[in-house]
XYZ file of C-alpha atoms in Angstrom:
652
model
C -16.167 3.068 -10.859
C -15.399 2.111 -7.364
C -12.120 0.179 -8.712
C -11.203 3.707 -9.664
C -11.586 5.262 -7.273
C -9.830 3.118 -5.305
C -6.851 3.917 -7.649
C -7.129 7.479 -7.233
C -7.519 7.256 -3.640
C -3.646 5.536 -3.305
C -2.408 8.082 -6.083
C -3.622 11.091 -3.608
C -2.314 9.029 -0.709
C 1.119 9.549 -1.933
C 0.791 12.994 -2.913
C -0.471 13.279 0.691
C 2.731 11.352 1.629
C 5.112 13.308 -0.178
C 4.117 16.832 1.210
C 4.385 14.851 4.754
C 7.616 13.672 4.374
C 9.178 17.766 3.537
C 6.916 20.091 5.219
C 7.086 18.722 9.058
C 10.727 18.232 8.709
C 11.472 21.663 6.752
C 9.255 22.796 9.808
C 11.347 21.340 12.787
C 14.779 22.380 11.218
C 13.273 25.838 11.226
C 11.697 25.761 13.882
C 8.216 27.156 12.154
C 5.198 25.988 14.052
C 2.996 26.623 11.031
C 4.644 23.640 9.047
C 5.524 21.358 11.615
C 1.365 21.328 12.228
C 0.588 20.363 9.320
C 1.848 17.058 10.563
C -1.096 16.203 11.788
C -4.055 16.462 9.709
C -1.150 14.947 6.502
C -0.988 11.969 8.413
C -4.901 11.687 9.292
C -5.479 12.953 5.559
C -3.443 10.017 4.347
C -5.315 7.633 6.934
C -8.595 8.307 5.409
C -7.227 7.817 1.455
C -5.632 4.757 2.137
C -8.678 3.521 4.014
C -10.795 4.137 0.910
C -8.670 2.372 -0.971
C -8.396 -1.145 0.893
C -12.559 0.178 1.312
C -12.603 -0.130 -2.502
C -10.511 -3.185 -2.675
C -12.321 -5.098 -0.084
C -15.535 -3.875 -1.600
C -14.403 -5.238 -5.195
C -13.481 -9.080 -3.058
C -17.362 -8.940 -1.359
C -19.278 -8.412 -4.646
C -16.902 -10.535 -6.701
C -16.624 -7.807 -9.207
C -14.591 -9.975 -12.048
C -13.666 -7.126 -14.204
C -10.630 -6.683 -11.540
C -8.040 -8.717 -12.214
C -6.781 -9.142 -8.816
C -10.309 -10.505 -7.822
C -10.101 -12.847 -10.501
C -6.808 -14.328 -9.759
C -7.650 -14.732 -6.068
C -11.337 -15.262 -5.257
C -14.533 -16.974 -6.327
C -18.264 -16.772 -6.109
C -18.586 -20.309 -4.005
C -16.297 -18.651 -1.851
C -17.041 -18.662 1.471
C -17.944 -14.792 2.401
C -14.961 -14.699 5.234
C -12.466 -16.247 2.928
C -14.097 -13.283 0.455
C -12.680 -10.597 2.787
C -9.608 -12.317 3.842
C -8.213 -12.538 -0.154
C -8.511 -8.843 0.204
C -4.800 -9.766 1.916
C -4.420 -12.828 1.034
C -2.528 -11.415 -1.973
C 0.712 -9.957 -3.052
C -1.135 -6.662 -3.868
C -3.933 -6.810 -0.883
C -1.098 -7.236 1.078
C 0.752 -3.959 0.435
C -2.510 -2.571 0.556
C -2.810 -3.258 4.513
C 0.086 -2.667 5.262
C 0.285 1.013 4.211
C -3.202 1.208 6.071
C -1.580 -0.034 8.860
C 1.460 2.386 8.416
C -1.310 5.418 7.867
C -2.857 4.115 11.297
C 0.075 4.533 12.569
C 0.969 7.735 11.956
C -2.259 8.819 12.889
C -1.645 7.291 15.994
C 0.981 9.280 16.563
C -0.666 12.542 15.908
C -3.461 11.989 17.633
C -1.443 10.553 21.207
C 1.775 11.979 21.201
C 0.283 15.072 22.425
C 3.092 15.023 25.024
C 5.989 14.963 22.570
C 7.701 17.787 22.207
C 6.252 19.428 19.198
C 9.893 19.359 16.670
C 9.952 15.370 17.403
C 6.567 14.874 16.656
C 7.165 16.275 13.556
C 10.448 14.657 12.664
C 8.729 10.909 13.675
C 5.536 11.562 10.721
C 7.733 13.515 8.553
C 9.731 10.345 8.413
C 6.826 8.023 8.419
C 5.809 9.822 5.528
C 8.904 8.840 3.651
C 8.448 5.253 4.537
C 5.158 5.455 3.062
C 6.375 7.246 -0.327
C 8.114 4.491 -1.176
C 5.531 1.711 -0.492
C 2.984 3.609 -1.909
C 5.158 4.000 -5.223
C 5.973 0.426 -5.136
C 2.046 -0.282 -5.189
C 1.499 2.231 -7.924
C 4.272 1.195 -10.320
C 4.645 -2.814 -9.569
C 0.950 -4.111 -7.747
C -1.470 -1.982 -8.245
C -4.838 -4.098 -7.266
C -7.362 -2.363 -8.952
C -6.282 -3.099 -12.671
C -9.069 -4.032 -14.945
C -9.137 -7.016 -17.141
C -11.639 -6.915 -20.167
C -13.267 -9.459 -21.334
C -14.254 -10.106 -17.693
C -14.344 -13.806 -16.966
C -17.808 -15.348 -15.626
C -15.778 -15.926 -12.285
C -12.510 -15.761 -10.386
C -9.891 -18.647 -10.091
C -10.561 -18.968 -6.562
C -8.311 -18.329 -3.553
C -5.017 -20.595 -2.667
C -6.876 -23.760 -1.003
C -4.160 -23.925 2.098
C -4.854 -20.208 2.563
C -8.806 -20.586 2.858
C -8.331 -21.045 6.492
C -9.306 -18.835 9.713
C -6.155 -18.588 12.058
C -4.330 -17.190 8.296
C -7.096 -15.254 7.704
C -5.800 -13.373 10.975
C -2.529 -14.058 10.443
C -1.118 -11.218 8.286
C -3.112 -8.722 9.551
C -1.118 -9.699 13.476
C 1.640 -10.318 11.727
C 1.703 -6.778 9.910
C 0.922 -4.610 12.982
C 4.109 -6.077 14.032
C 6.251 -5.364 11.282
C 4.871 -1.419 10.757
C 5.378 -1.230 14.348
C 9.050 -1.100 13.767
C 8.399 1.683 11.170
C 7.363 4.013 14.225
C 10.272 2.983 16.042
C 12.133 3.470 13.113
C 11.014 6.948 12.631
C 11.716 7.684 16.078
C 15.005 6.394 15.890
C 15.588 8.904 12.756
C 13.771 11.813 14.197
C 16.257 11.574 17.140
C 19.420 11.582 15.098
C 18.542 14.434 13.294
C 17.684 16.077 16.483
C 20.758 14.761 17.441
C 19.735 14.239 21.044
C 18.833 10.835 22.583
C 17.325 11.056 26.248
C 15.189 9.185 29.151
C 12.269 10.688 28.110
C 13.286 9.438 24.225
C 13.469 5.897 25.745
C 9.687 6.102 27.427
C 7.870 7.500 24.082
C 9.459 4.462 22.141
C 9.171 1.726 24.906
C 5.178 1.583 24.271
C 5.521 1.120 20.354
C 8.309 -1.231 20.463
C 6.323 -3.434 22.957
C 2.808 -2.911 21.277
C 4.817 -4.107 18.051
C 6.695 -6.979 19.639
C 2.905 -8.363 20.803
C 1.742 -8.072 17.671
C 4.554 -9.677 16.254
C 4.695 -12.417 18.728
C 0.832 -13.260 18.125
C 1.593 -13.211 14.043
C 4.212 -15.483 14.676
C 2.413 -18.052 16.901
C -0.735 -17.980 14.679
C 1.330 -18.940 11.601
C 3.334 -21.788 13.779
C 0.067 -22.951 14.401
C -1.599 -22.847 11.308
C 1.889 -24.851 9.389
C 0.910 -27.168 12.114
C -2.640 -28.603 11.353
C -2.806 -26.902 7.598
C -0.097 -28.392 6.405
C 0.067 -31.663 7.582
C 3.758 -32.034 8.383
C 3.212 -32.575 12.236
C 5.573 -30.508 13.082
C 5.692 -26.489 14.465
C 8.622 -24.982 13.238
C 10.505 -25.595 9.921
C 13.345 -23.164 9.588
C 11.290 -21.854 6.308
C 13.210 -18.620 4.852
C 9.633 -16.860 5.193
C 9.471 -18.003 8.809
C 12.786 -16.968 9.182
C 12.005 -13.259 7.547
C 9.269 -12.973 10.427
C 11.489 -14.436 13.190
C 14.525 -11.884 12.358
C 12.677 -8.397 13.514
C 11.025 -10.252 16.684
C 14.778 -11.216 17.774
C 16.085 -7.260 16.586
C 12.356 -6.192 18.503
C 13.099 -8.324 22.026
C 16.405 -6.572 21.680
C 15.323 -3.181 21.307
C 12.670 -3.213 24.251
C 15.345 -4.839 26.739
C 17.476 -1.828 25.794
C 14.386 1.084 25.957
C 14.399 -0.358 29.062
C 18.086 1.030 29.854
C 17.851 4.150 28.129
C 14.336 5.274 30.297
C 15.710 4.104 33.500
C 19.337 4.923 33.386
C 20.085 6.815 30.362
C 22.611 4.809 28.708
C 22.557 2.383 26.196
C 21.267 4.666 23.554
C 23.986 3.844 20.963
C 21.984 0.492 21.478
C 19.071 1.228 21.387
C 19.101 3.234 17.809
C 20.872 0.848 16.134
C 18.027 -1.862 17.199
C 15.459 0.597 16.210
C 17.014 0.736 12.925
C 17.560 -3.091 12.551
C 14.065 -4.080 13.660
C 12.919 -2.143 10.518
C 15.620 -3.710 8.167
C 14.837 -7.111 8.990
C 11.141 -6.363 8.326
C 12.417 -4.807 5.279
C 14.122 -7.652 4.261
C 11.222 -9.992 5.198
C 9.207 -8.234 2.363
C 11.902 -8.584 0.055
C 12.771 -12.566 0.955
C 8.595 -12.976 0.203
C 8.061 -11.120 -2.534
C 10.868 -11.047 -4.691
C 11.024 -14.954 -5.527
C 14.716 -15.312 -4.396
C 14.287 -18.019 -2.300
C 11.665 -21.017 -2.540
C 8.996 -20.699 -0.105
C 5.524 -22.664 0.962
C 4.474 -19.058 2.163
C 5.896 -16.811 -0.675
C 3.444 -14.038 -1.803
C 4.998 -13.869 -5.300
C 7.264 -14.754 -7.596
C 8.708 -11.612 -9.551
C 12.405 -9.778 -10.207
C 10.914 -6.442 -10.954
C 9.165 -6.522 -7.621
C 11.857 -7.819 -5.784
C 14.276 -4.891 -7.714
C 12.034 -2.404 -6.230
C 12.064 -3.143 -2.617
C 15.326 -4.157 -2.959
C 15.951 -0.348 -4.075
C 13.587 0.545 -1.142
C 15.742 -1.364 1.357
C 18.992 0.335 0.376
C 17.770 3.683 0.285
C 16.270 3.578 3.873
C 18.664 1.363 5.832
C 21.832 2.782 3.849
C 20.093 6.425 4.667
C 19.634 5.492 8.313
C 23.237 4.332 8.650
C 24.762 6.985 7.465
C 22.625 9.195 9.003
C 23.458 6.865 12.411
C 27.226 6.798 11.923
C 27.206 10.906 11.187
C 25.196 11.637 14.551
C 26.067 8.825 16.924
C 28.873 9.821 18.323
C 26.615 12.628 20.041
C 25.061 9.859 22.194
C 27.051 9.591 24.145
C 26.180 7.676 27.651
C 25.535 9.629 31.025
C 24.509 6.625 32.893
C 28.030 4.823 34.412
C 27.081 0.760 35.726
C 29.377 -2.173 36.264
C 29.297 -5.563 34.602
C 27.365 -7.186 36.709
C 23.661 -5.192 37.191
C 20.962 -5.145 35.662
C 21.795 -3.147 32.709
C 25.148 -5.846 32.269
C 22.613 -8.195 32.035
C 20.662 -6.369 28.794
C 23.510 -6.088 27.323
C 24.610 -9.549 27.092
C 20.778 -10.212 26.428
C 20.885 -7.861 23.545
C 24.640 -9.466 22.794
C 22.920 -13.033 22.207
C 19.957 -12.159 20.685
C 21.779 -10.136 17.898
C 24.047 -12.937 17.371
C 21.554 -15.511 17.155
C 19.469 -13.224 14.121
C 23.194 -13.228 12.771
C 22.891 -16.541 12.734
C 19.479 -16.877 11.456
C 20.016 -14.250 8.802
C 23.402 -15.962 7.207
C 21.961 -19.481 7.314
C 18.678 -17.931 5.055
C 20.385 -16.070 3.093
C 23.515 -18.049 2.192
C 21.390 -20.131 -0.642
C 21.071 -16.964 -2.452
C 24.491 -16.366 -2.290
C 26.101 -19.253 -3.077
C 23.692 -19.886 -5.849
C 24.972 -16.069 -7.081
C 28.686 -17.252 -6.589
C 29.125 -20.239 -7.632
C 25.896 -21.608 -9.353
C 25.594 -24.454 -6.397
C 21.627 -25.543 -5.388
C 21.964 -25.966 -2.057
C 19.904 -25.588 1.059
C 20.369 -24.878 4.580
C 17.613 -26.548 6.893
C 17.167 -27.548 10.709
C 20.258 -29.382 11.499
C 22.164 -26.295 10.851
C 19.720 -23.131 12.245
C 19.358 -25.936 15.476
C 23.020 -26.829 16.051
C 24.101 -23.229 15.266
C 21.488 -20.997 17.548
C 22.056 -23.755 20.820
C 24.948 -22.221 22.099
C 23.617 -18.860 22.170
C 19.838 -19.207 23.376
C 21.047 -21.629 25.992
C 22.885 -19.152 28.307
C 20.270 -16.660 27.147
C 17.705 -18.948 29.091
C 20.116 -19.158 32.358
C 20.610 -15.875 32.230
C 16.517 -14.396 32.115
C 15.851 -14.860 35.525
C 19.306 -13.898 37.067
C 19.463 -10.430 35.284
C 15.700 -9.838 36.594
C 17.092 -10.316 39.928
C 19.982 -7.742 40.005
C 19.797 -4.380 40.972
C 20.689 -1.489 38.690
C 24.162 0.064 38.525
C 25.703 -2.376 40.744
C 24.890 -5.312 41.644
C 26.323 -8.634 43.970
C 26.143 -11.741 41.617
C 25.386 -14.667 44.764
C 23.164 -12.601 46.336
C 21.037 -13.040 43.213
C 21.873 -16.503 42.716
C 20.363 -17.023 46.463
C 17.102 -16.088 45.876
C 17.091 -18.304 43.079
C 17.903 -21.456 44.863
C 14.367 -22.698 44.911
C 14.207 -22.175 41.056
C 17.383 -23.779 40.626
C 16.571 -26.764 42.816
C 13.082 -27.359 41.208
C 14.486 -27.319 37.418
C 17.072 -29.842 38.561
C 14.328 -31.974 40.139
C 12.046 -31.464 36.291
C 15.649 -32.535 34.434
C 15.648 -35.537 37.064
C 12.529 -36.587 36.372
C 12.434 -36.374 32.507
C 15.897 -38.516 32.695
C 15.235 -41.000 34.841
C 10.790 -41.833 34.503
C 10.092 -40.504 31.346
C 13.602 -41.816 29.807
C 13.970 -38.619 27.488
C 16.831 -37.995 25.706
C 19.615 -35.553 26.464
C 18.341 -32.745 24.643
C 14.289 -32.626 25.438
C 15.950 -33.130 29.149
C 17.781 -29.889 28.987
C 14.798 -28.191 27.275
C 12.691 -29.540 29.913
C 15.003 -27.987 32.763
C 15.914 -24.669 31.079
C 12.129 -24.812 30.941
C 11.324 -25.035 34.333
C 14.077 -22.791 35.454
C 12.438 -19.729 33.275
C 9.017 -20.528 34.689
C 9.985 -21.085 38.602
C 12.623 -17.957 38.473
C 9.373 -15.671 36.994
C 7.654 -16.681 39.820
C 10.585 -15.974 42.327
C 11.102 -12.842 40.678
C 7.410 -12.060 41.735
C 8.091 -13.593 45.360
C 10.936 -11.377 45.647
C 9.461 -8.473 44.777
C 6.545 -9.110 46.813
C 8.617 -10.435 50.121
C 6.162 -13.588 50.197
C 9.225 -15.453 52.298
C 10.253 -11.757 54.164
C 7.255 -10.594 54.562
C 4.284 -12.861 54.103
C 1.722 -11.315 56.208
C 2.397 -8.112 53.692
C 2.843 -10.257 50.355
C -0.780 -9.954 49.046
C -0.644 -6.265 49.453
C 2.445 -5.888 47.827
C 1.033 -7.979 44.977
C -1.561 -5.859 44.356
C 0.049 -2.807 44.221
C 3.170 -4.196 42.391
C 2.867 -2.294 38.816
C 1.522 -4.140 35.878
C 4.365 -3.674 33.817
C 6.721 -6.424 36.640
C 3.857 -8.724 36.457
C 3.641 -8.537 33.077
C 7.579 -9.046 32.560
C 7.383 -12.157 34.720
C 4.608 -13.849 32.934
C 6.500 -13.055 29.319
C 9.495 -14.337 30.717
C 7.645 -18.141 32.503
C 5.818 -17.746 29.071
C 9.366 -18.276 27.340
C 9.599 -21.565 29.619
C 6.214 -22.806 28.556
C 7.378 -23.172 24.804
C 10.662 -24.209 25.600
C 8.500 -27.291 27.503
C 6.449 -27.760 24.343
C 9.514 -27.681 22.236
C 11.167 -30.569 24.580
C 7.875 -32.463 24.311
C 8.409 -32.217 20.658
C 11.501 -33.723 20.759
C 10.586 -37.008 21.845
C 6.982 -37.245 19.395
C 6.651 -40.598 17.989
C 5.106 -41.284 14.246
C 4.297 -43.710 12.201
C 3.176 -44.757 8.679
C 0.722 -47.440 8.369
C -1.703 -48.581 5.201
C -4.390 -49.804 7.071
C -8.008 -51.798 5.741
C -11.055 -50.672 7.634
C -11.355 -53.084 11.234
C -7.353 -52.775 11.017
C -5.382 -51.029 13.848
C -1.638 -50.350 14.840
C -0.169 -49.269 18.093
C 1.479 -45.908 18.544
C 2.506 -44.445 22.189
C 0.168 -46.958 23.952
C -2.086 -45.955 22.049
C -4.485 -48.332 19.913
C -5.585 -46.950 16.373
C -8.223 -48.632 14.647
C -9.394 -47.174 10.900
C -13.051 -47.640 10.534
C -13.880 -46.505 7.135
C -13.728 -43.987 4.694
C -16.622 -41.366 3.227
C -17.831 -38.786 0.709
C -18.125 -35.160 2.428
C -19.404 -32.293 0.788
C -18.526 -28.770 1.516
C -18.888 -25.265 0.821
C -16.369 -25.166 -1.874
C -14.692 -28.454 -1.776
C -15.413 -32.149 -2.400
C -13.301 -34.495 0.600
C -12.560 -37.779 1.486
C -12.745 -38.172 4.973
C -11.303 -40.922 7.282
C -12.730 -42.294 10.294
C -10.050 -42.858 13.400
C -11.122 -43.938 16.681
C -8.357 -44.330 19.225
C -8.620 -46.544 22.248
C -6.256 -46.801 25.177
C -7.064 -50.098 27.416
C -9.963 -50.767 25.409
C -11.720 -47.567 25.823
C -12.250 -44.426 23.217
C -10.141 -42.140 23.740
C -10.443 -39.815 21.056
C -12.417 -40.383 17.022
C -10.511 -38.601 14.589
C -11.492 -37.532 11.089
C -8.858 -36.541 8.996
C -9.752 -35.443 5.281
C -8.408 -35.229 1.895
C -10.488 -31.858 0.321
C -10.020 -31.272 -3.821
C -11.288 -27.717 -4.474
C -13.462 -27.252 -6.996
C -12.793 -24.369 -8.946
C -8.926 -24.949 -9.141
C -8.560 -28.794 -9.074
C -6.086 -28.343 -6.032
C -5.977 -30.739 -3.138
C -4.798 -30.153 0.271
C -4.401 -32.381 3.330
C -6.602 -31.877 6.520
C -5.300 -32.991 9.604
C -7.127 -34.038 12.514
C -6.128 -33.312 16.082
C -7.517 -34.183 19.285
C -5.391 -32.834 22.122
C -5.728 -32.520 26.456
C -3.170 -29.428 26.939
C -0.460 -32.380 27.686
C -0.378 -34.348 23.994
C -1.636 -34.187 20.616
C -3.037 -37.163 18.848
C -2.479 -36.205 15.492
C -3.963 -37.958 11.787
C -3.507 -36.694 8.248
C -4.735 -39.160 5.604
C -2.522 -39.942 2.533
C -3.201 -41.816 -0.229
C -6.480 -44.582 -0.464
C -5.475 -48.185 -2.095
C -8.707 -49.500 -2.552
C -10.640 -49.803 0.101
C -7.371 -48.829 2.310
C -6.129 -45.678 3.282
C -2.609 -44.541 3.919
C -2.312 -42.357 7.474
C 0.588 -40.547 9.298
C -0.007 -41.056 12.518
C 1.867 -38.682 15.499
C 1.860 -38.531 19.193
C 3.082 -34.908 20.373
C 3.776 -34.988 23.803
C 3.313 -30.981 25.276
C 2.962 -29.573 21.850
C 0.069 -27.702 22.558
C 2.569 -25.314 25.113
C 4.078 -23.675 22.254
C 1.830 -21.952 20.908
C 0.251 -21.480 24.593
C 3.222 -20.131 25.486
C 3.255 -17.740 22.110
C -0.221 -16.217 23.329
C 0.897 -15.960 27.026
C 4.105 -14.064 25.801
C 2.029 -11.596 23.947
C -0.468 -11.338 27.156
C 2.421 -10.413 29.417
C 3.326 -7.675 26.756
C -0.007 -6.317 26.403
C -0.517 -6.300 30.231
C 3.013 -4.203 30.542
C 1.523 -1.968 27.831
C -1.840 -1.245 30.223
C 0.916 -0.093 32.848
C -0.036 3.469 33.009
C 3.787 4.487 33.460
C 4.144 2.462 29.844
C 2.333 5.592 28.092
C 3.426 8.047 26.129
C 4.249 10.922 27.710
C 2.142 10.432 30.516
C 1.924 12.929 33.133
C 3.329 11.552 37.056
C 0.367 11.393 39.368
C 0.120 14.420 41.719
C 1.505 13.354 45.340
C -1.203 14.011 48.356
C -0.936 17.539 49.695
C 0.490 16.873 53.447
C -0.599 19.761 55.821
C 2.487 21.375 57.321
């Protein structure tokens, strides 16, 4: 029964959806307050059915209820009980399951804040959420619905994907999705304001909070999944140019673009051309993301499923809103026209050629993973496009991207002088020189993890001359701390996102100068890697919850003492017969000293051996990024529609 009800509760969810999408709108083009409130309690209405739903379907994963297919196919009784709850998502149709809860949160969201939006673009920004969430509720209907039954009922499930029965991924999707459906508010604000046909300031501030909150969210998805390819999969490595990484890499480029250019439109009102058609791209490129995973086009490690019809249907989706919001864009935006005038070089010059660079480099991005589609379509060819190309081709653009972060921080807006900018950036300058230096000359690093390593340290000194400035710690020190504390959270914030930037950029350099190995070794036997001794001391049985594993035994010595004991595993599930590789990692914030175990001989064991210089600042970096954001978003000027403080009365 609960299965059911489930069912019925996504089937009213739409209905719900479908009077949200007309009546608000029909409201605001009327102006008739009595329709354009029902906004509200729609979007809360549809909030609460889509909540019992993923209820019903997370209910279904906890008891293992095997008369539902979808529990069957992706859970098991020996499962452990968080892995029980995570396959709720950790499924094509869990998946679109959470994500229209997250949509319906959003939209409630909206209601329930945007008190200070004016009451017609309120409307306009659910009624079009609610068409958003027609379609993905009809796609979960029609193609995935979760709760079908399957009769005979099996005595269990087949157990959850082995490399997915992990915690970071369990936490991954869920991140990952608040991202993407944060573009859908930006989205619908981007709509909303077409058909108002009127783009402001005050436009600019209600979507700066949701396009940062989203870009956070995003950015946290992102890193956990980096993270987890890293030690789940065994590869040693932290980014793979993987179509599906691409998909989730496309929106956060279109996303930093768009909140760059917010920026512009609340502080100078220009830009807004901009800053609609990045509203409007964010959402395509999560769009497109959905359709890249889930339609089986293109091969992928992280691919939720493998089926046409699926991929048809959001295929369908994909035309109907981005060709809708084009057309609607190229009909209306000539009425946005720009009331803020500012030369090239200022501050807003700057976010331009930032938002220049990073569209070009999702250009990029997007050709080079979609291309094998294409020319499999045209000409029948198998081919792939990996690193060498998405590396060699997005260089030339992120490079003067990175020179130009802490430059365009320090120019003033509408006009600004170039050297004098470039002045209070000598220290910056000189100290990334000095890193570069360095990394050449005693660490003997290549040319590229040089240049990493001193765009690097230019990002992370020019944040934190950016702060001096702005706190006249060389003008002013006696003053400095006071400034600090009163500088707004939102320019402390910025800084640390941008040094944040830096900190992966170091981790990628580090990267670029890891050392491996391959080595068959007997137990007693050892090999040398990075100055580094490894010694294999045996092998063993380990049993665990759901799994059987052969485990490894590494200790590594340096001089003769232990410097680290690492235990890599082989596990073979149970229930499916699958086997996955478990690496072990030992790591001091400056290196990782990394062992997966491969194949036994005998009483010998194959290992992969890595030493990853700085890896560990990626995904550091990742986290601090999203920390910067969220510390902007607790600026109380980052609000929507919050009021000004009152000034002090001052007796006459």
């Amino acid at each position: 029964m609960i299965p059911e009800l489930g069912h019925f509760a996504l089937a009213l969810a739409c209905v719900l959806a479908v009077v949200q999408s007309v009546l608000p709108v029909v409201g605001a083009e009327r102006r008739d307050a009595r329709l354009m409130g029902t906004a509200g309690p729609l979007a809360f209405g549809q909030l609460v059915a889509i909540g019992t739903a993923f209820g019903c379907l997370a209910w279904a994963y906890l008891v293992n209820d095997t008369t539902v297919s979808n529990v069957v196919a992706n859970s098991h009784s020996a499962k452990p009980l968080i892995y029980k709850l995570s396959g709720t998502w950790g499924n094509h149709e869990g998946s679109m399951v959470l994500w229209v809860l997250i949509l319906s949160v959003c939209g409630a969201a909206v209601a329930a804040f945007g008190r200070g939006l004016p009451t017609a673009l309120k409307a306009r920004v659910i009624g079009v959420l609610g068409w958003v969430a027609v379609g993905f509720l009809l796609f979960i209907l029609f193609t995935s619905n979760p709760f079908t039954r399957i009769w005979p009922p099996p005595m269990d499930g087949r157990g959850l994907n082995p490399v997915l029965q992990d915690p970071g991924l369990a936490m991954h999707p869920p991140t990952l999705y608040f991202g993407y459906v944060g573009y859908a508010v930006t989205f619908a604000f981007a709509l909303a304001a077409l058909l108002e046909g009127r783009v402001d300031a005050a436009w600019g501030r209600w979507v700066r909070p949701w396009a940062l909150g989203a870009w956070c969210f995003l950015t946290v998805g992102i890193t956990m999944g980096s993270w987890w390819a890293y030690y789940e999969l065994g590869w040693g490595g932290y980014w793979f140019w993987d179509p599906v990484e691409n998909a989730s890499l496309l929106p956060w480029l279109a996303g930093t673009a768009l909140l760059h250019s917010a920026i512009v439109v609340e502080k100078r009102d220009t830009l807004k051309v901009w800053s609609v058609l990045l509203a409007i791209l964010a959402f395509a490129m999560s769009l497109l993301g959905t359709f890249l995973v889930r339609s089986g086009v293109l091969n992928s490690v992280h691919a939720f499923a493998n089926d046409p019809s699926r991929g048809i249907f959001i295929l369908a989706l994909l035309m109907v809103y981005v060709a809708g919001a084009f057309a609607l864009f190229a009909w209306r935006a000539p009425r946005l026209s720009p009331t803020g005038i500012f030369a090239p070089i200022s501050r807003e010059g700057a976010l331009v050629l930032n938002n220049l660079l990073l569209c070009s480099i999702a250009a990029v991005v997007l050709a080079g993973t979609l291309w094998p589609m294409f020319a499999d379509i045209l000409t029948g060819a198998k081919i792939s496009v990996g690193p060498p190309f998405f590396n060699t081709a997005t260089a030339p653009l992120a490079i003067p991207l990175v020179i130009a972060m802490p430059i365009g921080a320090m120019l003033p807006w509408k006009r600004a002088d170039l050297w004098a900018a470039l002045q209070r950036l000598w220290w910056a300058a000189v100290a990334a020189l000095v890193i570069g230096f360095l990394a050449l000359v005693v660490a003997g690093y290549p040319v590229w993890p040089v240049l990493g390593m001193t765009l690097a340290a230019w990002l992370v000194v020019g944040a934190a001359a950016d702060i001096a400035d702005r706190t006249g710690l060389f003008r002013r020190p006696a003053q400095a701390w006071r400034r600090a504390i009163a500088l707004p959270r939102a320019a402390w914030g910025a800084a640390i996102a941008h040094g944040a930037v830096g900190i992966s950029i170091a981790g990628v350099a580090g990267m670029g100068v890891a050392t491996d190995t391959l080595v068959q070794l007997e137990p007693g036997q050892s090999t040398r890697l990075a100055g580094y001794e490894w010694r294999m001391d045996g092998l063993s049985d380990v049993t665990g919850a759901n799994y059987r594993a052969r485990r490894v035994t590494v200790t590594v010595l340096q001089d003769g003492k232990v410097i680290a004991v690492l235990t890599p595993e082989r596990r073979t599930f149970i229930v499916d017969n699958q086997t996955t590789a478990e690496a072990a990692i030992h790591t001091n914030a400056l290196r990782d000293l990394y062992a997966v175990l491969g194949e036994e001989r005998g009483t010998a064991a194959v290992l992969r051996l890595h030493h990853n210089p700085f890896a560990p600042w990626i995904w550091f970096g990742g986290l601090a990024m999203a920390f910067g954001g969220m510390l902007s978003l607790s600026d109380r000027r980052m609000r929507v529609a919050a009021p000004a403080p009152k000034a002090a009365t001052v007796p006459a």
